Structures are given as C-alpha cells and as structure tokens.
PDB file of C-alpha atoms and ligand atoms in Angstrom:
ATOM      1  CA  MET A 902       7.771 -15.371 -20.533  1.00  0.00           C
ATOM      2  CA  LYS A 903       6.996 -11.747 -21.838  1.00  0.00           C
ATOM      3  CA  VAL A 904       3.258 -10.816 -21.343  1.00  0.00           C
ATOM      4  CA  GLU A 905       1.653  -8.234 -23.658  1.00  0.00           C
ATOM      5  CA  LYS A 906      -1.072  -5.863 -22.725  1.00  0.00           C
ATOM      6  CA  ASN A 907      -3.583  -7.596 -24.905  1.00  0.00           C
ATOM      7  CA  GLN A 908      -3.153 -10.835 -22.946  1.00  0.00           C
ATOM      8  CA  ILE A 909      -4.875  -9.374 -20.026  1.00  0.00           C
ATOM      9  CA  ASP A 910      -8.532  -9.672 -19.322  1.00  0.00           C
ATOM     10  CA  PHE A 911      -9.621  -6.159 -18.721  1.00  0.00           C
ATOM     11  CA  GLU A 912     -13.041  -7.273 -17.614  1.00  0.00           C
ATOM     12  CA  ASN A 913     -11.523  -9.239 -14.755  1.00  0.00           C
ATOM     13  CA  LEU A 914      -8.964  -6.902 -13.133  1.00  0.00           C
ATOM     14  CA  PRO A 915      -8.067  -7.633  -9.525  1.00  0.00           C
ATOM     15  CA  THR A 916     -10.225  -5.096  -7.606  1.00  0.00           C
ATOM     16  CA  HIS A 917      -7.590  -4.460  -4.934  1.00  0.00           C
ATOM     17  CA  ILE A 918      -3.806  -4.738  -5.457  1.00  0.00           C
ATOM     18  CA  ALA A 919      -1.403  -4.377  -2.685  1.00  0.00           C
ATOM     19  CA  ILE A 920       2.252  -3.678  -3.259  1.00  0.00           C
ATOM     20  CA  ILE A 921       5.394  -3.906  -1.167  1.00  0.00           C
ATOM     21  CA  MET A 922       7.774  -1.444  -2.807  1.00  0.00           C
ATOM     22  CA  ASP A 923      11.115  -3.019  -1.857  1.00  0.00           C
ATOM     23  CA  GLY A 924      14.599  -2.670  -3.233  1.00  0.00           C
ATOM     24  CA  ASN A 925      15.189   1.065  -3.481  1.00  0.00           C
ATOM     25  CA  GLY A 926      18.384   0.798  -1.504  1.00  0.00           C
ATOM     26  CA  ARG A 927      19.706  -2.241  -3.654  1.00  0.00           C
ATOM     27  CA  TRP A 928      18.554  -0.486  -6.825  1.00  0.00           C
ATOM     28  CA  ALA A 929      20.775   2.399  -5.848  1.00  0.00           C
ATOM     29  CA  GLN A 930      23.797   0.262  -4.882  1.00  0.00           C
ATOM     30  CA  LYS A 931      23.619  -1.435  -8.294  1.00  0.00           C
ATOM     31  CA  HIS A 932      23.797   1.957 -10.195  1.00  0.00           C
ATOM     32  CA  ASN A 933      26.695   3.472  -7.757  1.00  0.00           C
ATOM     33  CA  LYS A 934      23.925   5.833  -6.281  1.00  0.00           C
ATOM     34  CA  THR A 935      23.251   6.611  -2.631  1.00  0.00           C
ATOM     35  CA  ARG A 936      20.237   5.211  -1.035  1.00  0.00           C
ATOM     36  CA  THR A 937      18.364   8.418  -0.877  1.00  0.00           C
ATOM     37  CA  GLU A 938      18.668   8.509  -4.521  1.00  0.00           C
ATOM     38  CA  GLY A 939      17.139   5.063  -4.702  1.00  0.00           C
ATOM     39  CA  HIS A 940      14.223   6.330  -2.655  1.00  0.00           C
ATOM     40  CA  GLU A 941      13.643   9.263  -4.853  1.00  0.00           C
ATOM     41  CA  ALA A 942      13.610   6.774  -8.018  1.00  0.00           C
ATOM     42  CA  GLY A 943      11.148   4.731  -6.117  1.00  0.00           C
ATOM     43  CA  SER A 944       8.747   7.472  -5.375  1.00  0.00           C
ATOM     44  CA  LYS A 945       8.758   8.375  -9.156  1.00  0.00           C
ATOM     45  CA  THR A 946       7.863   4.718 -10.010  1.00  0.00           C
ATOM     46  CA  LEU A 947       4.896   5.050  -7.401  1.00  0.00           C
ATOM     47  CA  GLU A 948       3.710   8.368  -9.190  1.00  0.00           C
ATOM     48  CA  ASN A 949       3.888   6.786 -12.758  1.00  0.00           C
ATOM     49  CA  LEU A 950       2.295   3.591 -11.603  1.00  0.00           C
ATOM     50  CA  THR A 951      -0.664   5.018  -9.861  1.00  0.00           C
ATOM     51  CA  LYS A 952      -1.344   7.364 -12.602  1.00  0.00           C
ATOM     52  CA  GLU A 953      -1.640   4.446 -15.061  1.00  0.00           C
ATOM     53  CA  MET A 954      -3.504   2.207 -12.581  1.00  0.00           C
ATOM     54  CA  ASP A 955      -5.884   4.841 -12.453  1.00  0.00           C
ATOM     55  CA  THR A 956      -6.306   5.024 -16.255  1.00  0.00           C
ATOM     56  CA  LEU A 957      -6.485   1.215 -16.348  1.00  0.00           C
ATOM     57  CA  GLY A 958      -9.550   1.251 -13.917  1.00  0.00           C
ATOM     58  CA  ILE A 959      -8.207  -0.572 -10.868  1.00  0.00           C
ATOM     59  CA  GLN A 960     -10.383   0.396  -8.015  1.00  0.00           C
ATOM     60  CA  TYR A 961      -7.922   0.223  -4.922  1.00  0.00           C
ATOM     61  CA  VAL A 962      -4.288   0.045  -4.519  1.00  0.00           C
ATOM     62  CA  THR A 963      -2.473  -0.155  -1.141  1.00  0.00           C
ATOM     63  CA  VAL A 964       1.361   0.565  -0.961  1.00  0.00           C
ATOM     64  CA  TYR A 965       3.753   0.043   1.881  1.00  0.00           C
ATOM     65  CA  ALA A 966       5.759   2.967   2.090  1.00  0.00           C
ATOM     66  CA  PHE A 967       7.097   3.023   5.733  1.00  0.00           C
ATOM     67  CA  SER A 968       6.519   0.347   8.226  1.00  0.00           C
ATOM     68  CA  THR A 969       6.599   0.385  11.972  1.00  0.00           C
ATOM     69  CA  GLU A 970       9.927  -1.249  11.871  1.00  0.00           C
ATOM     70  CA  ASN A 971      11.661   1.325   9.380  1.00  0.00           C
ATOM     71  CA  TRP A 972      12.236   3.692  12.475  1.00  0.00           C
ATOM     72  CA  LYS A 973      15.255   1.379  13.123  1.00  0.00           C
ATOM     73  CA  ARG A 974      17.033   2.709   9.974  1.00  0.00           C
ATOM     74  CA  PRO A 975      19.569   5.347  10.378  1.00  0.00           C
ATOM     75  CA  LYS A 976      18.085   8.880  11.336  1.00  0.00           C
ATOM     76  CA  ALA A 977      19.450  10.419   8.016  1.00  0.00           C
ATOM     77  CA  GLU A 978      17.602   7.930   5.918  1.00  0.00           C
ATOM     78  CA  VAL A 979      14.279   8.335   8.010  1.00  0.00           C
ATOM     79  CA  ASP A 980      14.542  11.909   7.712  1.00  0.00           C
ATOM     80  CA  PHE A 981      14.995  11.742   3.942  1.00  0.00           C
ATOM     81  CA  LEU A 982      12.047   9.474   3.594  1.00  0.00           C
ATOM     82  CA  MET A 983       9.781  11.889   5.771  1.00  0.00           C
ATOM     83  CA  GLY A 984      11.065  14.733   3.412  1.00  0.00           C
ATOM     84  CA  LEU A 985       9.996  12.748   0.496  1.00  0.00           C
ATOM     85  CA  LEU A 986       6.651  12.130   2.104  1.00  0.00           C
ATOM     86  CA  ARG A 987       6.381  15.968   2.601  1.00  0.00           C
ATOM     87  CA  GLN A 988       7.030  16.639  -0.971  1.00  0.00           C
ATOM     88  CA  TYR A 989       4.510  13.921  -1.896  1.00  0.00           C
ATOM     89  CA  LEU A 990       1.710  15.257   0.261  1.00  0.00           C
ATOM     90  CA  LYS A 991       2.365  18.976  -1.091  1.00  0.00           C
ATOM     91  CA  ARG A 992       2.364  17.951  -4.696  1.00  0.00           C
ATOM     92  CA  HIS A 993      -0.844  15.880  -4.371  1.00  0.00           C
ATOM     93  CA  ILE A 994      -2.662  18.736  -2.348  1.00  0.00           C
ATOM     94  CA  ARG A 995      -1.612  21.045  -5.072  1.00  0.00           C
ATOM     95  CA  GLN A 996      -2.940  18.953  -8.008  1.00  0.00           C
ATOM     96  CA  ALA A 997      -5.879  17.411  -6.412  1.00  0.00           C
ATOM     97  CA  LYS A 998      -8.123  19.500  -8.491  1.00  0.00           C
ATOM     98  CA  ARG A 999      -7.213  17.950 -11.704  1.00  0.00           C
ATOM     99  CA  ASP A1000      -6.549  14.433 -10.444  1.00  0.00           C
ATOM    100  CA  ASN A1001      -9.178  11.964  -9.650  1.00  0.00           C
ATOM    101  CA  ILE A1002      -7.291   9.824  -7.091  1.00  0.00           C
ATOM    102  CA  LYS A1003      -8.615   9.431  -3.738  1.00  0.00           C
ATOM    103  CA  ILE A1004      -5.853   9.175  -1.283  1.00  0.00           C
ATOM    104  CA  ARG A1005      -6.083   7.542   2.323  1.00  0.00           C
ATOM    105  CA  ILE A1006      -3.321   6.951   4.795  1.00  0.00           C
ATOM    106  CA  ILE A1007      -3.151   3.854   6.908  1.00  0.00           C
ATOM    107  CA  GLY A1008      -1.068   3.135   9.805  1.00  0.00           C
ATOM    108  CA  ASP A1009      -0.430   4.901  13.259  1.00  0.00           C
ATOM    109  CA  ARG A1010      -0.195   8.604  12.109  1.00  0.00           C
ATOM    110  CA  SER A1011       0.053   9.748  15.640  1.00  0.00           C
ATOM    111  CA  MET A1012       3.927   9.171  15.528  1.00  0.00           C
ATOM    112  CA  LEU A1013       4.444  11.122  12.526  1.00  0.00           C
ATOM    113  CA  ALA A1014       5.349  14.883  12.632  1.00  0.00           C
ATOM    114  CA  LYS A1015       2.657  17.377  13.295  1.00  0.00           C
ATOM    115  CA  ASP A1016       3.006  19.008   9.988  1.00  0.00           C
ATOM    116  CA  ILE A1017       2.831  15.886   8.073  1.00  0.00           C
ATOM    117  CA  GLN A1018      -0.275  14.903  10.170  1.00  0.00           C
ATOM    118  CA  LYS A1019      -1.919  18.151   9.042  1.00  0.00           C
ATOM    119  CA  GLN A1020      -1.220  17.499   5.380  1.00  0.00           C
ATOM    120  CA  ILE A1021      -2.541  14.194   5.562  1.00  0.00           C
ATOM    121  CA  THR A1022      -5.695  15.256   6.892  1.00  0.00           C
ATOM    122  CA  VAL A1023      -6.056  17.960   4.207  1.00  0.00           C
ATOM    123  CA  LEU A1024      -5.203  15.611   1.401  1.00  0.00           C
ATOM    124  CA  GLU A1025      -7.597  13.000   2.523  1.00  0.00           C
ATOM    125  CA  GLU A1026     -10.410  15.575   2.785  1.00  0.00           C
ATOM    126  CA  ILE A1027      -9.971  17.245  -0.601  1.00  0.00           C
ATOM    127  CA  THR A1028      -9.895  13.670  -2.406  1.00  0.00           C
ATOM    128  CA  GLU A1029     -12.584  12.212  -0.349  1.00  0.00           C
ATOM    129  CA  ASN A1030     -15.236  12.419  -2.785  1.00  0.00           C
ATOM    130  CA  LYS A1031     -12.895  11.543  -6.078  1.00  0.00           C
ATOM    131  CA  THR A1032     -14.202   8.641  -7.968  1.00  0.00           C
ATOM    132  CA  GLY A1033     -11.063   7.249  -9.384  1.00  0.00           C
ATOM    133  CA  LEU A1034      -8.385   4.991  -8.000  1.00  0.00           C
ATOM    134  CA  GLY A1035      -8.523   4.636  -4.373  1.00  0.00           C
ATOM    135  CA  LEU A1036      -4.982   4.764  -3.135  1.00  0.00           C
ATOM    136  CA  GLN A1037      -4.094   3.755   0.423  1.00  0.00           C
ATOM    137  CA  ILE A1038      -0.580   4.663   1.543  1.00  0.00           C
ATOM    138  CA  ALA A1039       0.816   2.703   4.448  1.00  0.00           C
ATOM    139  CA  LEU A1040       2.831   5.023   6.699  1.00  0.00           C
ATOM    140  CA  ASN A1041       4.338   3.862  10.071  1.00  0.00           C
ATOM    141  CA  TYR A1042       2.184   0.826   9.296  1.00  0.00           C
ATOM    142  CA  GLY A1043       2.607  -2.651  10.780  1.00  0.00           C
ATOM    143  CA  GLY A1044      -0.090  -5.377  10.526  1.00  0.00           C
ATOM    144  CA  ARG A1045       0.396  -6.355  14.154  1.00  0.00           C
ATOM    145  CA  ASP A1046       0.248  -2.724  15.350  1.00  0.00           C
ATOM    146  CA  GLU A1047      -2.990  -2.294  13.414  1.00  0.00           C
ATOM    147  CA  ILE A1048      -4.474  -5.319  15.065  1.00  0.00           C
ATOM    148  CA  ILE A1049      -3.494  -4.164  18.517  1.00  0.00           C
ATOM    149  CA  ARG A1050      -5.073  -0.486  17.851  1.00  0.00           C
ATOM    150  CA  SER A1051      -8.209  -2.125  16.659  1.00  0.00           C
ATOM    151  CA  MET A1052      -8.349  -4.314  19.742  1.00  0.00           C
ATOM    152  CA  GLN A1053      -7.611  -1.125  21.882  1.00  0.00           C
ATOM    153  CA  LYS A1054     -10.693   0.542  20.014  1.00  0.00           C
ATOM    154  CA  ILE A1055     -12.933  -2.343  20.658  1.00  0.00           C
ATOM    155  CA  GLY A1056     -11.993  -2.376  24.337  1.00  0.00           C
ATOM    156  CA  LYS A1057     -12.985   1.204  24.783  1.00  0.00           C
ATOM    157  CA  ASP A1058     -16.259   0.473  23.059  1.00  0.00           C
ATOM    158  CA  LEU A1059     -16.752  -2.411  25.434  1.00  0.00           C
ATOM    159  CA  LEU A1060     -16.159  -0.402  28.363  1.00  0.00           C
ATOM    160  CA  HIS A1061     -18.628   2.159  27.186  1.00  0.00           C
ATOM    161  CA  LYS A1062     -21.065  -0.327  26.099  1.00  0.00           C
ATOM    162  CA  LYS A1063     -21.350   0.478  22.675  1.00  0.00           C
ATOM    163  CA  VAL A1064     -20.318  -3.053  21.697  1.00  0.00           C
ATOM    164  CA  MET A1065     -21.196  -6.415  23.346  1.00  0.00           C
ATOM    165  CA  VAL A1066     -18.826  -9.201  23.655  1.00  0.00           C
ATOM    166  CA  GLU A1067     -21.079 -11.462  21.888  1.00  0.00           C
ATOM    167  CA  GLU A1068     -21.117  -8.928  18.848  1.00  0.00           C
ATOM    168  CA  ILE A1069     -17.394  -9.298  18.123  1.00  0.00           C
ATOM    169  CA  ASN A1070     -16.907 -11.295  14.995  1.00  0.00           C
ATOM    170  CA  GLU A1071     -14.971 -10.907  11.899  1.00  0.00           C
ATOM    171  CA  SER A1072     -17.267  -8.295  10.344  1.00  0.00           C
ATOM    172  CA  LEU A1073     -17.231  -6.191  13.275  1.00  0.00           C
ATOM    173  CA  PHE A1074     -13.458  -6.470  13.849  1.00  0.00           C
ATOM    174  CA  GLU A1075     -13.007  -5.349  10.319  1.00  0.00           C
ATOM    175  CA  LYS A1076     -14.711  -2.097  11.063  1.00  0.00           C
ATOM    176  CA  TYR A1077     -12.038  -1.087  13.364  1.00  0.00           C
ATOM    177  CA  LEU A1078      -9.135  -1.780  11.090  1.00  0.00           C
ATOM    178  CA  ASP A1079      -7.462   1.022   9.174  1.00  0.00           C
ATOM    179  CA  THR A1080      -8.669  -0.387   5.814  1.00  0.00           C
ATOM    180  CA  THR A1081     -12.253  -0.459   6.907  1.00  0.00           C
ATOM    181  CA  LEU A1082     -14.801  -0.445   3.997  1.00  0.00           C
ATOM    182  CA  ILE A1083     -12.313  -1.440   1.611  1.00  0.00           C
ATOM    183  CA  PRO A1084     -12.178  -5.210   0.252  1.00  0.00           C
ATOM    184  CA  ASP A1085      -9.232  -7.245   0.769  1.00  0.00           C
ATOM    185  CA  PRO A1086      -6.458  -7.437  -1.688  1.00  0.00           C
ATOM    186  CA  ASP A1087      -6.825  -9.756  -4.363  1.00  0.00           C
ATOM    187  CA  LEU A1088      -3.092  -9.703  -5.342  1.00  0.00           C
ATOM    188  CA  LEU A1089      -0.108  -8.855  -3.486  1.00  0.00           C
ATOM    189  CA  ILE A1090       3.042  -7.861  -5.317  1.00  0.00           C
ATOM    190  CA  ARG A1091       6.591  -7.626  -3.709  1.00  0.00           C
ATOM    191  CA  THR A1092       9.419  -6.406  -5.625  1.00  0.00           C
ATOM    192  CA  SER A1093      13.131  -7.223  -5.053  1.00  0.00           C
ATOM    193  CA  GLY A1094      13.148 -10.840  -4.710  1.00  0.00           C
ATOM    194  CA  GLU A1095      12.316 -11.005  -0.951  1.00  0.00           C
ATOM    195  CA  ILE A1096       9.681 -13.701  -0.231  1.00  0.00           C
ATOM    196  CA  ARG A1097       8.261 -12.436   3.073  1.00  0.00           C
ATOM    197  CA  LEU A1098       5.203 -10.144   4.158  1.00  0.00           C
ATOM    198  CA  SER A1099       7.441  -7.897   6.592  1.00  0.00           C
ATOM    199  CA  ASN A1100       4.199  -7.341   8.861  1.00  0.00           C
ATOM    200  CA  PHE A1101       2.220  -5.778   5.917  1.00  0.00           C
ATOM    201  CA  LEU A1102      -1.741  -6.247   5.997  1.00  0.00           C
ATOM    202  CA  LEU A1103      -1.559  -9.580   8.214  1.00  0.00           C
ATOM    203  CA  TRP A1104      -5.396  -9.785   8.643  1.00  0.00           C
ATOM    204  CA  GLN A1105      -6.359  -8.547   4.909  1.00  0.00           C
ATOM    205  CA  LEU A1106      -4.139 -10.933   3.089  1.00  0.00           C
ATOM    206  CA  ALA A1107      -5.649 -14.080   4.408  1.00  0.00           C
ATOM    207  CA  TYR A1108      -6.856 -15.261   1.226  1.00  0.00           C
ATOM    208  CA  THR A1109      -4.752 -12.839  -1.084  1.00  0.00           C
ATOM    209  CA  GLU A1110      -2.994 -14.320  -4.350  1.00  0.00           C
ATOM    210  CA  LEU A1111       0.862 -13.694  -3.643  1.00  0.00           C
ATOM    211  CA  TYR A1112       3.326 -12.459  -6.423  1.00  0.00           C
ATOM    212  CA  PHE A1113       6.994 -11.934  -5.993  1.00  0.00           C
ATOM    213  CA  CYS A1114       9.017 -10.356  -8.569  1.00  0.00           C
ATOM    214  CA  GLU A1115      12.683  -9.928  -8.855  1.00  0.00           C
ATOM    215  CA  LYS A1116      13.074  -6.635 -10.051  1.00  0.00           C
ATOM    216  CA  TYR A1117      13.845  -3.752  -7.600  1.00  0.00           C
ATOM    217  CA  TRP A1118      11.022  -1.172  -6.980  1.00  0.00           C
ATOM    218  CA  PRO A1119      12.573   1.673  -9.082  1.00  0.00           C
ATOM    219  CA  ASP A1120      12.701  -0.647 -12.071  1.00  0.00           C
ATOM    220  CA  PHE A1121       9.047  -1.917 -11.738  1.00  0.00           C
ATOM    221  CA  SER A1122       7.188  -0.747 -14.951  1.00  0.00           C
ATOM    222  CA  MET A1123       3.598  -0.994 -16.167  1.00  0.00           C
ATOM    223  CA  ASN A1124       4.741  -4.080 -18.233  1.00  0.00           C
ATOM    224  CA  ASP A1125       5.694  -5.782 -14.901  1.00  0.00           C
ATOM    225  CA  LEU A1126       2.322  -4.936 -13.497  1.00  0.00           C
ATOM    226  CA  TYR A1127       0.643  -6.611 -16.545  1.00  0.00           C
ATOM    227  CA  GLN A1128       2.768  -9.628 -16.010  1.00  0.00           C
ATOM    228  CA  ALA A1129       1.580  -9.774 -12.395  1.00  0.00           C
ATOM    229  CA  ILE A1130      -1.925  -9.421 -13.451  1.00  0.00           C
ATOM    230  CA  TYR A1131      -1.605 -12.061 -16.298  1.00  0.00           C
ATOM    231  CA  HIS A1132      -0.319 -14.600 -13.565  1.00  0.00           C
ATOM    232  CA  PHE A1133      -2.936 -13.710 -11.178  1.00  0.00           C
ATOM    233  CA  GLN A1134      -5.670 -14.207 -13.857  1.00  0.00           C
ATOM    234  CA  GLN A1135      -4.291 -17.765 -14.600  1.00  0.00           C
ATOM    235  CA  ARG A1136      -4.909 -18.814 -11.282  1.00  0.00           C
ATOM    236  CA  LYS A1137      -8.003 -20.533  -9.441  1.00  0.00           C
ATOM    237  CA  ARG A1138      -9.048 -18.873  -6.338  1.00  0.00           C
ATOM    238  CA  ARG A1139     -10.760 -21.334  -4.116  1.00  0.00           C
ATOM    239  CA  PHE A1140     -11.265 -19.844  -0.669  1.00  0.00           C
ATOM    240  CA  GLY A1141     -11.298 -23.271   1.063  1.00  0.00           C
ATOM    241  CA  ALA A1142     -14.071 -24.614  -1.363  1.00  0.00           C
ATOM    242  CA  LEU A1143     -13.832 -27.185  -4.278  1.00  0.00           C
TER     243      LEU A1143
HETATM  244  C1  IPE B1471      11.943   0.011   0.105  1.00  0.00           C
HETATM  245  O1  IPE B1471      13.146  -0.095  -0.196  1.00  0.00           O
HETATM  246  C2  IPE B1471      11.549   1.346   0.709  1.00  0.00           C
HETATM  247  C3  IPE B1471      11.372   1.367   2.079  1.00  0.00           C
HETATM  248  C4  IPE B1471      11.479   0.384   2.979  1.00  0.00           C
HETATM  249  C5  IPE B1471      11.183   2.829   2.827  1.00  0.00           C
HETATM  250  P1  IPE B1471      14.519  -0.573   0.702  1.00  0.00           P
HETATM  251  O2  IPE B1471      14.994   0.857   1.434  1.00  0.00           O
HETATM  252  O3  IPE B1471      13.908  -1.416   1.629  1.00  0.00           O
HETATM  253  O4  IPE B1471      15.518  -1.051  -0.235  1.00  0.00           O
HETATM  254  P2  IPE B1471      16.491  -2.296   0.188  1.00  0.00           P
HETATM  255  O5  IPE B1471      15.499  -3.358   0.548  1.00  0.00           O
HETATM  256  O6  IPE B1471      17.417  -1.938   1.209  1.00  0.00           O
HETATM  257  O7  IPE B1471      17.137  -2.607  -1.212  1.00  0.00           O
HETATM  258  C1  IPE B1472       8.933  -3.637   3.617  1.00  0.00           C
HETATM  259  O1  IPE B1472      10.533  -3.209   3.285  1.00  0.00           O
HETATM  260  C2  IPE B1472       8.616  -2.160   4.197  1.00  0.00           C
HETATM  261  C3  IPE B1472       8.457  -1.237   2.915  1.00  0.00           C
HETATM  262  C4  IPE B1472       8.522  -1.666   1.729  1.00  0.00           C
HETATM  263  C5  IPE B1472       7.936   0.108   3.346  1.00  0.00           C
HETATM  264  P1  IPE B1472      11.447  -3.565   4.219  1.00  0.00           P
HETATM  265  O2  IPE B1472      12.846  -3.459   3.269  1.00  0.00           O
HETATM  266  O3  IPE B1472      11.653  -2.700   5.464  1.00  0.00           O
HETATM  267  O4  IPE B1472      11.405  -5.200   4.864  1.00  0.00           O
HETATM  268  P2  IPE B1472      12.510  -6.006   5.373  1.00  0.00           P
HETATM  269  O5  IPE B1472      13.409  -5.483   6.333  1.00  0.00           O
HETATM  270  O6  IPE B1472      13.356  -6.651   4.304  1.00  0.00           O
HETATM  271  O7  IPE B1472      11.705  -7.312   5.827  1.00  0.00           O
HETATM  272 MG1   MG B1473      13.997  -3.468   1.962  1.00  0.00          MG
END
C-alpha cells in the first residue's frame, strides 16, 4: 500500500526515531558497484533524510553508523568508513552556522582516531544550543558495550560514595547511558530486510515499535519514512497496560 504525505498525522509524529541504516553493500552489488560506493550513497541518503526530518519537525533521530562488531570487516572497508566519517564531521562543522541540527555522538569514542575524536568534540560543542533536530550518531556503538560502560561508571561512583547501592534504579541507570536526557525511541526502522537488532540500543528499545523495510538504505526515501510513520500511527501502544 502506498502512503501519501497527507495520510500522516503531523500533530502526532514520533518524538524519537531510531534507524538501523543497513544494506549499503547489497545495494552496491545490485548496481554492479563497489561496497565503498554503496557506503557513499548511504551517506547521501542520511544527509537528505536528516534535512527533511528536521524540516518535518521530528525532535530526535538516532542512526546506527558503525557498530562495535563492524571492526571485524576488512581493514580497507573500515578505513573507508572512517574517511567518510571525517568528511561528514568536517562538512557539518563548516556548515554548522546555517544548520539548526544538534549533533551528538553515542558509543565508545575512545577507540576512534584522535583527529576524529577532536572533530566530534568540536561539532558537539558548536551545535550544542541548536534548537532543531537532535541527531545522535552511533559510532563504535554496541548496546551491550554501552550497558557495561555505564556499569563501570556506576561502580566508580559507588567506590567514591557518590551513589549508594539503594539508589540504583532505572532512572539512575539511564543517567549513565550515552543517551542520557533523550527519551527512548518510539519507532525503530531497519532497512534491507534483516529482522534483528544487531546490538542497537538494547536498553532503550524495550517498548519501541519496530518497523522493518525491504529497501536497501541508499534507496530509502522520504516517502518510505512517511510509510513507516503511517504504520506507526496505526498501532496502539500499550506499555503493558490495557
Ligand atoms: C550498513 O550497510 C552500513 C554499515 C554497517 C556500516 P552494510 O555495509 O551492512 O550493507 P550490507 O548489509 O552488507 O548490504
Ligand atoms: C548493523 O548492521 C550496524 C549498522 C547499520 C551500522 P550490520 O550489517 O553490521 O549488522 P549484521 O551484521 O547484519 O547483524
Ligand atoms: Mg549489513
């Protein structure tokens, strides 16, 4: 069923959309291109969509760009992805003045190259007070890794008596996660037909509505996003209640 833009209830958009941008490699294969060309195309899709989601008035988007498991890929592919990331950061630092997007990186950045870490800090700082779309980019991110890092931080605070064991509950735990201060995703979209989470936002997705789309990420368009939002809006969220 094809969904038109006017079928969307713009008063009730999901507050936070999480996206597993998958299928760059298969998109490339289908078009007789190299995997790197697939990643390039995928990064253009991200640029276009974030711009449009900002215009639409979506408050938060979290995208999975590089997982803790993606280091297992051939070095040349990892290097290419890191190069794309450098370009992305540079471009957004340059155009930050005219953009209204607030960018934050989640994941363990200590494993990334020093120059990338520096660029990330700059970009986060210069977009900190932006009032448009809040874009979280997950880099060297794994849900389990995030939970373990949070546990380590809590452990340190216990040792330094900043926190008492009795105080540990869900809301305290969330303060230690990378996504602190951001509401859990309402809708998760995964492209490319794979039906799994691949270690994405394991804690935060507890009650998220899941939407799987057959298209490869470079082909994902604003219309596909409307389709996902439309299906989301037909669902009844219950959170365990009646
Ligand atoms: C997603 O596309 C991008 C990253 C994981 C970095 P893939 O590279 O996983 O593409 P497929 O799944 O092999 O088609
Ligand atoms: C998940 O995609 C990670 C990103 C989109 C960055 P993968 O392609 O790495 O996941 P698997 O290996 O198919 O589970
Ligand atoms: Mg994949």
